[in-house]
Short mmCIF file of C-alpha atoms and ligand atoms in Angstrom, two decimals:
data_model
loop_
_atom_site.label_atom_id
_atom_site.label_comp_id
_atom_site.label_asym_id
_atom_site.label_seq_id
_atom_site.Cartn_x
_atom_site.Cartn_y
_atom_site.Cartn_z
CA UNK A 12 0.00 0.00 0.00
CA UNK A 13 2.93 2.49 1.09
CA UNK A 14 4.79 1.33 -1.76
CA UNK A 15 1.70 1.92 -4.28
CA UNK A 16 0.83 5.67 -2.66
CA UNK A 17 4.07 6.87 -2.42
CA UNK A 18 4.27 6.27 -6.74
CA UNK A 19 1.44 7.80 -7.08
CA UNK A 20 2.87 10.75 -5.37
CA UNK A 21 5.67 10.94 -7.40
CA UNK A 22 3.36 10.74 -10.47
CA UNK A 23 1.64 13.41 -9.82
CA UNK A 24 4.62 15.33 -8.45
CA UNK A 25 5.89 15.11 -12.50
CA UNK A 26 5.29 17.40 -14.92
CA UNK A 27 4.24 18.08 -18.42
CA UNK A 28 7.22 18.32 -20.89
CA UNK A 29 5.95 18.39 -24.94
CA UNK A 30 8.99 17.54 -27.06
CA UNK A 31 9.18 17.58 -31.09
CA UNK A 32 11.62 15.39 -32.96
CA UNK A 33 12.56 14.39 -36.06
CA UNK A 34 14.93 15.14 -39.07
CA UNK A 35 16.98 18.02 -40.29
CA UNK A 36 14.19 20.07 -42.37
CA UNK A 37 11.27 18.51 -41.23
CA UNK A 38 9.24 21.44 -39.84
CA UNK A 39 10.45 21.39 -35.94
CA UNK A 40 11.27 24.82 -35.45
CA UNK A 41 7.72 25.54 -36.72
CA UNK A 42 6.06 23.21 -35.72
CA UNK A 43 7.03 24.43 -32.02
CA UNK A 44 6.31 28.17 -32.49
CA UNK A 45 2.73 27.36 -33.43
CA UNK A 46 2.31 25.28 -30.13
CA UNK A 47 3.65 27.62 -27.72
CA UNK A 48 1.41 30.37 -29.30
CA UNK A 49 -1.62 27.67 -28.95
CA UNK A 50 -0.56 26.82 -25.72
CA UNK A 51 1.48 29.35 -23.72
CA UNK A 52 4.97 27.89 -24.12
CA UNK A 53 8.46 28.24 -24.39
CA UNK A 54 10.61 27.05 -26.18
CA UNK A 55 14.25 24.87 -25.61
CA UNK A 56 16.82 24.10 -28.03
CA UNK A 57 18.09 20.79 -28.25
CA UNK A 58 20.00 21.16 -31.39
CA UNK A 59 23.72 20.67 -30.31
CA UNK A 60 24.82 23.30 -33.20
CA UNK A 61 22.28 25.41 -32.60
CA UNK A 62 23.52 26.43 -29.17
CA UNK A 63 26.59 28.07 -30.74
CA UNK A 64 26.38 31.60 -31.19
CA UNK A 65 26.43 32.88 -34.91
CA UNK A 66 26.52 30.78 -37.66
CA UNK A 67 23.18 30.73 -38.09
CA UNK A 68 22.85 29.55 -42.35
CA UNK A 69 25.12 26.66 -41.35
CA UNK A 70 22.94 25.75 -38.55
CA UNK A 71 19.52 26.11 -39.32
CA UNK A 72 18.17 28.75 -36.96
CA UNK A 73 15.03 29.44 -36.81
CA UNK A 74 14.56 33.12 -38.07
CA UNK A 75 13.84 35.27 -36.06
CA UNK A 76 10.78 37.16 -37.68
CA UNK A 77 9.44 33.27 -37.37
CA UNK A 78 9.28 32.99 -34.02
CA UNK A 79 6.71 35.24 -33.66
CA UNK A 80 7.78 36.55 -29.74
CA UNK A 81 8.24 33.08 -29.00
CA UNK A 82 11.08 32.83 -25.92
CA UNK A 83 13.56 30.50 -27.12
CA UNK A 84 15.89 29.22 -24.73
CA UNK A 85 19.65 27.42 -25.21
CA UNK A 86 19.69 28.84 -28.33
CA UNK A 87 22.78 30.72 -29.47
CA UNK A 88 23.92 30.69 -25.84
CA UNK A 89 27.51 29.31 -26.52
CA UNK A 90 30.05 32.62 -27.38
CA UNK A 91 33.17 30.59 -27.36
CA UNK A 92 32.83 28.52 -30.77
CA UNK A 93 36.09 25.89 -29.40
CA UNK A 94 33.97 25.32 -26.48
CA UNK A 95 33.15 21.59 -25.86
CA UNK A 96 29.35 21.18 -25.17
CA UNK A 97 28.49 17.97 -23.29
CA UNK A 98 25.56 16.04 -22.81
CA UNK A 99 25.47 16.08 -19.38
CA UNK A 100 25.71 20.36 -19.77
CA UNK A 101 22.67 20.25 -21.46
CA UNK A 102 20.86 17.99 -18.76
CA UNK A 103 21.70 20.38 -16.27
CA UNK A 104 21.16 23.41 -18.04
CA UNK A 105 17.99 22.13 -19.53
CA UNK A 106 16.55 21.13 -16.16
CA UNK A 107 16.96 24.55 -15.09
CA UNK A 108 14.98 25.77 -17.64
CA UNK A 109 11.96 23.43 -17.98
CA UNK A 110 12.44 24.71 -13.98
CA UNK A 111 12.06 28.26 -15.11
CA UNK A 112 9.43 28.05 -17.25
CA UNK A 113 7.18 26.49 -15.37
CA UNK A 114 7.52 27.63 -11.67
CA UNK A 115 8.59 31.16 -12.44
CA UNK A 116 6.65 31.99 -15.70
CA UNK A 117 3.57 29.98 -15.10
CA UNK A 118 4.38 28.21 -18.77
CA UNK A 119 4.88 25.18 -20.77
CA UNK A 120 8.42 24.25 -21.68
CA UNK A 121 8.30 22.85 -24.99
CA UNK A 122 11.57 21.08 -26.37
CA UNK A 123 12.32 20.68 -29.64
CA UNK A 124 15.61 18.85 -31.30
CA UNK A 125 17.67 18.11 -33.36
CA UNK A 126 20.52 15.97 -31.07
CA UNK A 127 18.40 13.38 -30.34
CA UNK A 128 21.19 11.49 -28.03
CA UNK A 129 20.68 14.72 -26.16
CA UNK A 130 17.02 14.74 -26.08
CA UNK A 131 16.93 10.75 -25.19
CA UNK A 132 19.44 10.91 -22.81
CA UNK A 133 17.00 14.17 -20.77
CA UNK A 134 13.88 12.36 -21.46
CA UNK A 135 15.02 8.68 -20.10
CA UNK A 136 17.92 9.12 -17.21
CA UNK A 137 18.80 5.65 -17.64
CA UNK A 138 19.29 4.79 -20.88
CA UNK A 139 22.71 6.52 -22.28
CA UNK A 140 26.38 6.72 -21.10
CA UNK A 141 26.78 9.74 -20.37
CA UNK A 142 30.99 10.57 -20.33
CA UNK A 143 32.26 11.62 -17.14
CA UNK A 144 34.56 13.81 -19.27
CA UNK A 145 36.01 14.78 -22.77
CA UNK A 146 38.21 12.84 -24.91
CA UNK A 147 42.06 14.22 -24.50
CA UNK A 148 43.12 15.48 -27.62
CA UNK A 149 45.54 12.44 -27.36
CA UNK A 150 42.80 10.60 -26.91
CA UNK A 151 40.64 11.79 -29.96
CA UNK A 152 43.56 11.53 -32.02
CA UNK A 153 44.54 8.00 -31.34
CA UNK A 154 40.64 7.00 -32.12
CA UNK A 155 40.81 8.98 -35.60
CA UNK A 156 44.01 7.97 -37.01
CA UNK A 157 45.29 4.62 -35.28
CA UNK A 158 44.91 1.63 -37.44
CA UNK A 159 41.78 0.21 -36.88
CA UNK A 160 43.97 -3.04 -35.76
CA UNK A 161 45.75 -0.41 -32.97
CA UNK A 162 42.06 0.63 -31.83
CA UNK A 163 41.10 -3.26 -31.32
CA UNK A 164 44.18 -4.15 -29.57
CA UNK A 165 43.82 -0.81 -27.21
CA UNK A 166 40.12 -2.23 -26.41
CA UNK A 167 41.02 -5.45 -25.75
CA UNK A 168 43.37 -4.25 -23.26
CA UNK A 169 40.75 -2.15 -21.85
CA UNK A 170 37.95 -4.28 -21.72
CA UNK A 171 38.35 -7.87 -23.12
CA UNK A 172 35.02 -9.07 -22.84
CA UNK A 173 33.66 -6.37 -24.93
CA UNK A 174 36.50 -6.84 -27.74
CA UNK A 175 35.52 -10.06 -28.72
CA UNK A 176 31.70 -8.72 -29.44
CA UNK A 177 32.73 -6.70 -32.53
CA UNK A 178 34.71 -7.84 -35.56
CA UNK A 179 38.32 -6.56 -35.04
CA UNK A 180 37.79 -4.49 -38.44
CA UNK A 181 34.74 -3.22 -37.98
CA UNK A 182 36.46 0.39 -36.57
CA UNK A 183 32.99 2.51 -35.75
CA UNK A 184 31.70 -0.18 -33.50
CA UNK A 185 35.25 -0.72 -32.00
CA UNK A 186 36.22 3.13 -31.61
CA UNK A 187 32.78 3.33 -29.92
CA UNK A 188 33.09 1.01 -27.53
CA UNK A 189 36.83 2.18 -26.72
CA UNK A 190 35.33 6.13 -26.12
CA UNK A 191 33.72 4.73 -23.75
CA UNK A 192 36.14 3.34 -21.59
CA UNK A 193 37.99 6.51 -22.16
CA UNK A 194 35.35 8.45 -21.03
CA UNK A 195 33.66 7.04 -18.28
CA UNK A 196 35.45 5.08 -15.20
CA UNK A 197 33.40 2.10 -16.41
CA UNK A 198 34.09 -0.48 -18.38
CA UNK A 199 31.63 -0.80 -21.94
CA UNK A 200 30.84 -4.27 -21.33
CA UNK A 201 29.29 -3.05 -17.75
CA UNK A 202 27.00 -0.19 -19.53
CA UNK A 203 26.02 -2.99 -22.57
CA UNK A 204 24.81 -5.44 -20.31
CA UNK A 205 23.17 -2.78 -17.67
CA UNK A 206 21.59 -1.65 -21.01
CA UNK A 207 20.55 -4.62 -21.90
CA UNK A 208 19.01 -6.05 -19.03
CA UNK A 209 15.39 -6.84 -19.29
CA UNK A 210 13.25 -4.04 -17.98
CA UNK A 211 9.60 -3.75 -17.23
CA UNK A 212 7.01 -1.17 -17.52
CA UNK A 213 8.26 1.91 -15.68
CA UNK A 214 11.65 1.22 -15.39
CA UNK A 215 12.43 3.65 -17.62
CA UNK A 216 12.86 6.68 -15.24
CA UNK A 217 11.97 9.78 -16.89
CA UNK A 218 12.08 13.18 -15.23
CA UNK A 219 8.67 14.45 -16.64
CA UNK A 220 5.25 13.30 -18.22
CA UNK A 221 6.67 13.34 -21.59
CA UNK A 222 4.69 13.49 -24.69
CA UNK A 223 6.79 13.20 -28.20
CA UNK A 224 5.62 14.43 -31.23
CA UNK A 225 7.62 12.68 -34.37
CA UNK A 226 7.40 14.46 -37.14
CA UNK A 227 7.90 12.67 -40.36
CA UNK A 228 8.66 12.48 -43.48
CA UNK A 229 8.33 10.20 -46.55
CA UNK A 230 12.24 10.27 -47.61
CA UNK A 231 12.25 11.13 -51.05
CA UNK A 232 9.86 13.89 -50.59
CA UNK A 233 12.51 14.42 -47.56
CA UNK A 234 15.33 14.40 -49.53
CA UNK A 235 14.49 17.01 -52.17
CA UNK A 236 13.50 19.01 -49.46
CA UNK A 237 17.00 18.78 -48.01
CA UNK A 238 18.68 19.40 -51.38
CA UNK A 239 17.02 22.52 -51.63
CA UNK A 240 17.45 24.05 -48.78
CA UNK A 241 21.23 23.13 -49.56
CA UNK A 242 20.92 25.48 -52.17
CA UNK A 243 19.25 28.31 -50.74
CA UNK A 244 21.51 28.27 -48.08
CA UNK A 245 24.53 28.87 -50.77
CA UNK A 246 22.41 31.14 -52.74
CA UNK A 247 20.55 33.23 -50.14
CA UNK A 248 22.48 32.28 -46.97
CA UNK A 249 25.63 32.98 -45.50
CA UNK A 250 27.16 29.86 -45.74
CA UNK A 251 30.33 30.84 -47.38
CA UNK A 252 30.57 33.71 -44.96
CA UNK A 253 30.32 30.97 -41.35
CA UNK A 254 32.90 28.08 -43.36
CA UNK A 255 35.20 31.15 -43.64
CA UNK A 256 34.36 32.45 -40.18
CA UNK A 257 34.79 29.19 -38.92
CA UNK A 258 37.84 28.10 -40.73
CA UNK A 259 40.23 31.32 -40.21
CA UNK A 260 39.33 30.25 -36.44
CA UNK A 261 40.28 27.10 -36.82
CA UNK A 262 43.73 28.08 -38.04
CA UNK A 263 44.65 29.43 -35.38
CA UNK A 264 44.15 26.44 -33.24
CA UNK A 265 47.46 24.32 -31.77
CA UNK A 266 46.84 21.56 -31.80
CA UNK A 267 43.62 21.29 -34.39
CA UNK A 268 40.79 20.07 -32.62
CA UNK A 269 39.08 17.08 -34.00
CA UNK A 270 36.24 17.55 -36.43
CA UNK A 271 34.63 15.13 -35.09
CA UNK A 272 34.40 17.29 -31.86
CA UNK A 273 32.32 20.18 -30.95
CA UNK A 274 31.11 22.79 -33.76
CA UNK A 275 33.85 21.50 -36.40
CA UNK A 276 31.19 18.41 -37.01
CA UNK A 277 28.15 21.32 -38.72
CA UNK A 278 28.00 19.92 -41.50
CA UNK A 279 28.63 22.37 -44.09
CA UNK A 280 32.23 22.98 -42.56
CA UNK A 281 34.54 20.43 -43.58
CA UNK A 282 32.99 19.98 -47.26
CA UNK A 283 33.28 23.87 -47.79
CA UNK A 284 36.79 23.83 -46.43
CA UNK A 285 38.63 23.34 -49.73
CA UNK A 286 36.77 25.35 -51.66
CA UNK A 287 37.06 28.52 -48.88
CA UNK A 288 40.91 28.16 -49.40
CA UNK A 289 41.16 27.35 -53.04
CA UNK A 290 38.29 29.40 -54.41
CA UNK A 291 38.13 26.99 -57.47
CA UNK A 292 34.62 26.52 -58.85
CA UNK A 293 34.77 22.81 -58.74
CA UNK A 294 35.54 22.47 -55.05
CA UNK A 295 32.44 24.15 -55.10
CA UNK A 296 30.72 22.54 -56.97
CA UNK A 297 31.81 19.53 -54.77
CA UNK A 298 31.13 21.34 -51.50
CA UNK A 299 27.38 21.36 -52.54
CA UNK A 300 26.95 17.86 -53.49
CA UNK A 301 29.08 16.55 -50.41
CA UNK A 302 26.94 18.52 -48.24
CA UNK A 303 24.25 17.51 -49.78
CA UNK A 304 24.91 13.96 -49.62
CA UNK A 305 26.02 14.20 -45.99
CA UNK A 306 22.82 15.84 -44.80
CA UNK A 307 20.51 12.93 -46.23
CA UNK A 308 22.80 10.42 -44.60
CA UNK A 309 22.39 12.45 -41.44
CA UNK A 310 18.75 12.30 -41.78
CA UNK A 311 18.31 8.89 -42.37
CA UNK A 312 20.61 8.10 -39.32
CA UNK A 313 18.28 10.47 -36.93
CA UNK A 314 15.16 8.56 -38.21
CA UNK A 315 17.40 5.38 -37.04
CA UNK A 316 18.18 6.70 -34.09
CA UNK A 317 14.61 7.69 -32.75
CA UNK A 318 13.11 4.10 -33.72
CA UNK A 319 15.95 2.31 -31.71
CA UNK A 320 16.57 4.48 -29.42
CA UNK A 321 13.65 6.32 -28.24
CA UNK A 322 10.51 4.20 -28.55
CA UNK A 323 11.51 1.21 -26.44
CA UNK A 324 12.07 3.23 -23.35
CA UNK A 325 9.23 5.44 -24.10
CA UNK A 326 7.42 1.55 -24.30
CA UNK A 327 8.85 1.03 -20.75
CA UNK A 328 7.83 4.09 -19.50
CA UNK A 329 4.32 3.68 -19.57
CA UNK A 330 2.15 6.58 -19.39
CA UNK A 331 4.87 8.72 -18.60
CA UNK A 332 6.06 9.32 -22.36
CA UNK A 333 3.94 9.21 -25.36
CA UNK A 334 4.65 9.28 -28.46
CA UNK A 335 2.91 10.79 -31.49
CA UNK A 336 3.74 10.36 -35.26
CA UNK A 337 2.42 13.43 -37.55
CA UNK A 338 2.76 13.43 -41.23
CA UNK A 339 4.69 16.03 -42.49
CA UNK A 340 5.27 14.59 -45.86
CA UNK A 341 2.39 17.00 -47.90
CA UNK A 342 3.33 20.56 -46.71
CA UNK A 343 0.00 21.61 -48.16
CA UNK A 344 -2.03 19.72 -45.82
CA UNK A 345 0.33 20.65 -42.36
CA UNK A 346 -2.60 22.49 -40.69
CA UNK A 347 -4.63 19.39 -40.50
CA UNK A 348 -2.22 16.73 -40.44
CA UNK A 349 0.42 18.49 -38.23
CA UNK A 350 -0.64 21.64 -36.39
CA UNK A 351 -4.42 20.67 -35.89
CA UNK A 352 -3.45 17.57 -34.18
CA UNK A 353 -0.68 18.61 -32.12
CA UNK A 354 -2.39 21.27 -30.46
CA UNK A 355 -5.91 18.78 -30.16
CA UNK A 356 -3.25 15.93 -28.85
CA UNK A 357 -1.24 18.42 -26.60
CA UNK A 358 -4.58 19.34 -25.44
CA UNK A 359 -5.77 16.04 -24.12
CA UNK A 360 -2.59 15.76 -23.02
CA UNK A 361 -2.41 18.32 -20.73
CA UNK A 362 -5.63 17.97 -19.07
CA UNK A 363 -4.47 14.30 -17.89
CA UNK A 364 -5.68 12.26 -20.45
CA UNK A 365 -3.81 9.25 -21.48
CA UNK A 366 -3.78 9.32 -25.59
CA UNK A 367 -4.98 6.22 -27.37
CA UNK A 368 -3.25 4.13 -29.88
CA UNK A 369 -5.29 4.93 -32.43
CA UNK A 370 -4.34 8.69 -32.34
CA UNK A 371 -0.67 8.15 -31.81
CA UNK A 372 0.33 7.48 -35.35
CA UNK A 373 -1.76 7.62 -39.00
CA UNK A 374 -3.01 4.24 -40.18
CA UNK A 375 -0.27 4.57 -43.14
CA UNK A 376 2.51 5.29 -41.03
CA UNK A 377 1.43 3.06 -37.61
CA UNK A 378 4.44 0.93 -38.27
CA UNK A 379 6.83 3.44 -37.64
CA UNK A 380 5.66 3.32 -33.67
CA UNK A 381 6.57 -0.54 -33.97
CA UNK A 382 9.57 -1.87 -31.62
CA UNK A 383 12.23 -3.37 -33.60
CA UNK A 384 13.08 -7.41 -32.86
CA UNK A 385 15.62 -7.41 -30.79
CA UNK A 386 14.94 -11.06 -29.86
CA UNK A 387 17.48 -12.27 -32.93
CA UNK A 388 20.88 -13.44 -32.02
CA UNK A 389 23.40 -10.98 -31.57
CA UNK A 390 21.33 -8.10 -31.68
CA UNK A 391 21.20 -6.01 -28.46
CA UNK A 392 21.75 -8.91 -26.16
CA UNK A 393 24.01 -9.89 -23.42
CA UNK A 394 25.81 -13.03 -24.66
CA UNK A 395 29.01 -12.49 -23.55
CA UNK A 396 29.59 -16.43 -24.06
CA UNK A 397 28.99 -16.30 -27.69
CA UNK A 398 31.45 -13.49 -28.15
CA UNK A 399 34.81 -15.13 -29.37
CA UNK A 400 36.62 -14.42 -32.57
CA UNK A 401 37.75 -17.88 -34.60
CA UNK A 402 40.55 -16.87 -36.76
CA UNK A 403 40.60 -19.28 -40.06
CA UNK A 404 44.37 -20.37 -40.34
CA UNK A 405 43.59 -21.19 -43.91
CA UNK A 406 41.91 -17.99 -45.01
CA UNK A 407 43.46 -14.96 -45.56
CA UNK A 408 41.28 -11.49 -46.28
CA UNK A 409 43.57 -8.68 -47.26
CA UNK A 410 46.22 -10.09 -46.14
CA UNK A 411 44.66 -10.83 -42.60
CA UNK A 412 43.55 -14.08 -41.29
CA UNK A 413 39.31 -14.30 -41.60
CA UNK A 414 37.68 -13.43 -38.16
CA UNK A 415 34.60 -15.62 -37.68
CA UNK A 416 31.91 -14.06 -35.06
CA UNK A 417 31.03 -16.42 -32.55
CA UNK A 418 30.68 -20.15 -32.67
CA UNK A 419 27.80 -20.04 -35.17
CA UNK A 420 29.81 -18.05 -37.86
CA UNK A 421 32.51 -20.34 -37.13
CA UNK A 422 30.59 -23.03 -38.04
CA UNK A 423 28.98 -21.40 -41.39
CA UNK A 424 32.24 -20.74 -42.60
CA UNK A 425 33.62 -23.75 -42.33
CA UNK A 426 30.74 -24.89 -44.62
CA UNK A 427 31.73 -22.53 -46.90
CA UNK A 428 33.10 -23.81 -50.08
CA UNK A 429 35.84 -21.41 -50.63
CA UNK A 430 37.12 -22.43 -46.77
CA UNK A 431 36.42 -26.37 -48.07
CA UNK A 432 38.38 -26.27 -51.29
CA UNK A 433 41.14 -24.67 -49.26
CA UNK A 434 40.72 -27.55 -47.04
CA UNK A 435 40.91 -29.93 -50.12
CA UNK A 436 43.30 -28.08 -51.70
CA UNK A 437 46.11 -28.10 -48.33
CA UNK A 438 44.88 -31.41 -47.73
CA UNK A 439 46.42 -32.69 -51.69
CA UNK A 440 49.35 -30.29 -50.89
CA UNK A 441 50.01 -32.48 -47.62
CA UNK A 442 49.23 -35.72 -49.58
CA UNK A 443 51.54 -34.50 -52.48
CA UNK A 444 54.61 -33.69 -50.03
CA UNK A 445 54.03 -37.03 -47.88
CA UNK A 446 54.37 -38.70 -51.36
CA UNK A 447 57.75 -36.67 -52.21
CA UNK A 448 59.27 -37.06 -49.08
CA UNK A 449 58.56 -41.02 -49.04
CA UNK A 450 59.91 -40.95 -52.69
CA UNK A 451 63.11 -39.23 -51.74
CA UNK A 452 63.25 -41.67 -48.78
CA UNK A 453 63.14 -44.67 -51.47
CA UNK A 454 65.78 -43.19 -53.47
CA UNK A 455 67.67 -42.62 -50.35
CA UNK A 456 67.84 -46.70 -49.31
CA UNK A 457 68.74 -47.53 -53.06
CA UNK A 458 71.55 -45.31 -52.49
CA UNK A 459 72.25 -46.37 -49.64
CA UNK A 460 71.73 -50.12 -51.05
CA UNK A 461 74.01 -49.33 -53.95
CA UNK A 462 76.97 -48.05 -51.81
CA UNK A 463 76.72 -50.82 -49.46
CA UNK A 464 77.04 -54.17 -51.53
ZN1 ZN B 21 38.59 -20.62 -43.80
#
């Protein structure tokens, strides 16, 4: 009974948070302005690039005359462009806010992003690693030029048991797993199998009553979108003006910080670079389409992203996070298929109501809200047992013996027939040299017969 009241208590201690997500270009920023004017809100950043101040082209700020009064907070709020933002910066600074809002301003904080390792990581406190501290710039630069074999070895030192769950080549997964041993005091392998531990409903500890709106959509229509705003950003935009901002700064940097790190990964930056220096039309030219190319990559990894990473613990955490799919795919229909809704679902929302399944998601796009299997092998789970690398002696990739994963692998390649007639073929070689070395051994006892009448 104490147990039950005292949840309840905490329930209704939470608040109401409203968060949008989804791509680059999908409508976010607008999306948001129109429910705070609805609904009395304010609004937080969670756009990692956004926080910088200035380079607003590169970054996708939401105009200003577009905000329509609107506060926005986080946004802009970083002077120092070398500055590292963190994760857990944002948590704490965030907090504060939704804080602010709400107790001092009598208002609804509405979040809206962009970084959605940011926004999962505030929504659900138990879900991500977050580091305990930067990378050293010894330590970023071992993890973006070492040989991918260095980066395995390194991790194998550091934590053994995870080494052995990735293929020694396959670098990203590696140099992932390896960050974070340099960045927390834990090992990986801990965090994995803390991760993957079964959970049930609730478990999911979330600061707030969360609902999500996901705004989607349809990728081709997506991806034109994104190409075009590409080019209004070179034709109309100041993005010539920011790379060259941005890389006269970065000159003067000793040592270079990793582009990987910080505001160096905007993209727009690095494929700009050579063209800022060389002013030749077809690094230009190439600028555009790399940046081009990058962004729908980007895109298609943050629709990734929210399906693994966001809807199972919003699935474990009940009531307390919602999520709601609106389709922004026909821009002339966003009153009624985006703005309409959100404010009608925000609505119900916010007087208490719990919002059915049936509203969460169109019919056409209800399989978006679907959890991924993670019941096949290999996939999310804590096996440590099955993680062991079988190097095939006879096999050589590259120059490198083949790496099997696991005893299963193992076991399919030694079906395989280019492994089997390698087999046959070392197994005639053998057969062959046995049969020469008997020969000679013949030829050696006539001798020896023939000298010793
Ligand atoms: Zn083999």
């Amino acid at each position: 009974m104490g147990g039950f009241s005292s949840t309840l208590a905490q329930q209704a201690r939470k608040s109401n948070l409203i968060s949008v997500i989804g791509t680059t270009g999908v409508g976010k920023s607008k999306l948001s302005v129109s429910l705070a004017l609805k609904l009395n809100g304010e609004i937080i950043n969670g756009d990692s690039m956004q926080m910088y101040k200035g380079l607003d082209t590169m970054t996708n700020k939401h105009p200003l005359e577009e905000r329509f009064g609107v506060e926005h907070h986080l946004l802009g709020h970083i002077d120092d462009l070398t500055a590292q933002y963190t994760v857990k910066q944002f948590e704490t600074e965030a907090e504060a806010v939704v804080d602010k809002i709400e107790r001092e301003r009598r208002k609804l904080p509405i979040l809206v992003g962009g970084t959605h390792y940011y926004i999962q990581s505030f929504l659900f406190t138990n879900k991500t690693v977050a580091p305990e501290r930067e990378l050293t710039s010894q330590e970023a630069e071992f993890l973006e030029t070492a040989e991918t074999k260095e980066i395995f070895e390194k991790l194998k030192e550091l934590d053994p048991v995870v080494s052995q769950k990735f293929h020694p080549r396959d670098r990203r997964k590696l140099a992932t797993a390896l960050k974070v041993c340099f960045t927390t005091s834990r090992r990986a392998s801990d965090i994995y199998k803390e991760q993957s531990a079964p959970t049930t409903v609730n478990q999911s500890l979330t600061r707030y009553r969360n609902l999500v709106f996901w705004l989607w959509c349809e990728p081709d229509t997506l991806d034109t979108r994104l190409d075009a705003r590409v080019d209004t950003m070179l034709e109309r935009g100041n993005l010539l003006g920011e790379v060259k901002q941005m890389s006269d700064l970065y000159r003067t940097l000793d040592p270079p910080p990793s582009m990987e790190t910080g505001v160096w990964q905007v993209i727009g930056f690095k494929e700009f670079l050579p063209f800022v220096s060389s002013q030749a039309e077809d690094d230009k030219v190439n600028g555009l389409e790399d940046m081009k190319r990058v962004t729908r990559k980007y895109a298609d990894k943050q629709v990734r992203w929210i399906r693994k990473r966001m809807l199972a613990p919003a699935a474990e955490a009940g009531d307390d996070a919602t999520i709601v799919v609106l389709d922004a795919t026909d821009l002339s229909k966003w009153k009624e298929n985006v703005e309409d809704k959100a404010v009608e679902i925000s609505r119900a929302f916010l007087n208490g109501e719990s919002i059915p399944q049936s509203a969460r998601a169109p019919a056409h796009l209800s399989h978006l809200l679907q959890l991924e299997d993670t019941t096949q092998p290999g996939k999310g789970k804590w096996e440590p047992e099955k993680w062991k690398h079988y190097e095939c002696d006879l096999c050589v990739v590259d120059g490198e013996k083949f790496v099997c994963l696991g005893e299963e692998q193992w076991k399919t390649h030694l079906r395989q027939k280019r492994h089997v007639k390698r087999v046959k073929r070392i197994k005639e070689q053998e057969a062959f040299e046995r049969w020469k070395a008997k020969k000679a051994a013949e030829a050696q006892t006539t001798e020896e017969y023939k000298q010793d009448p």
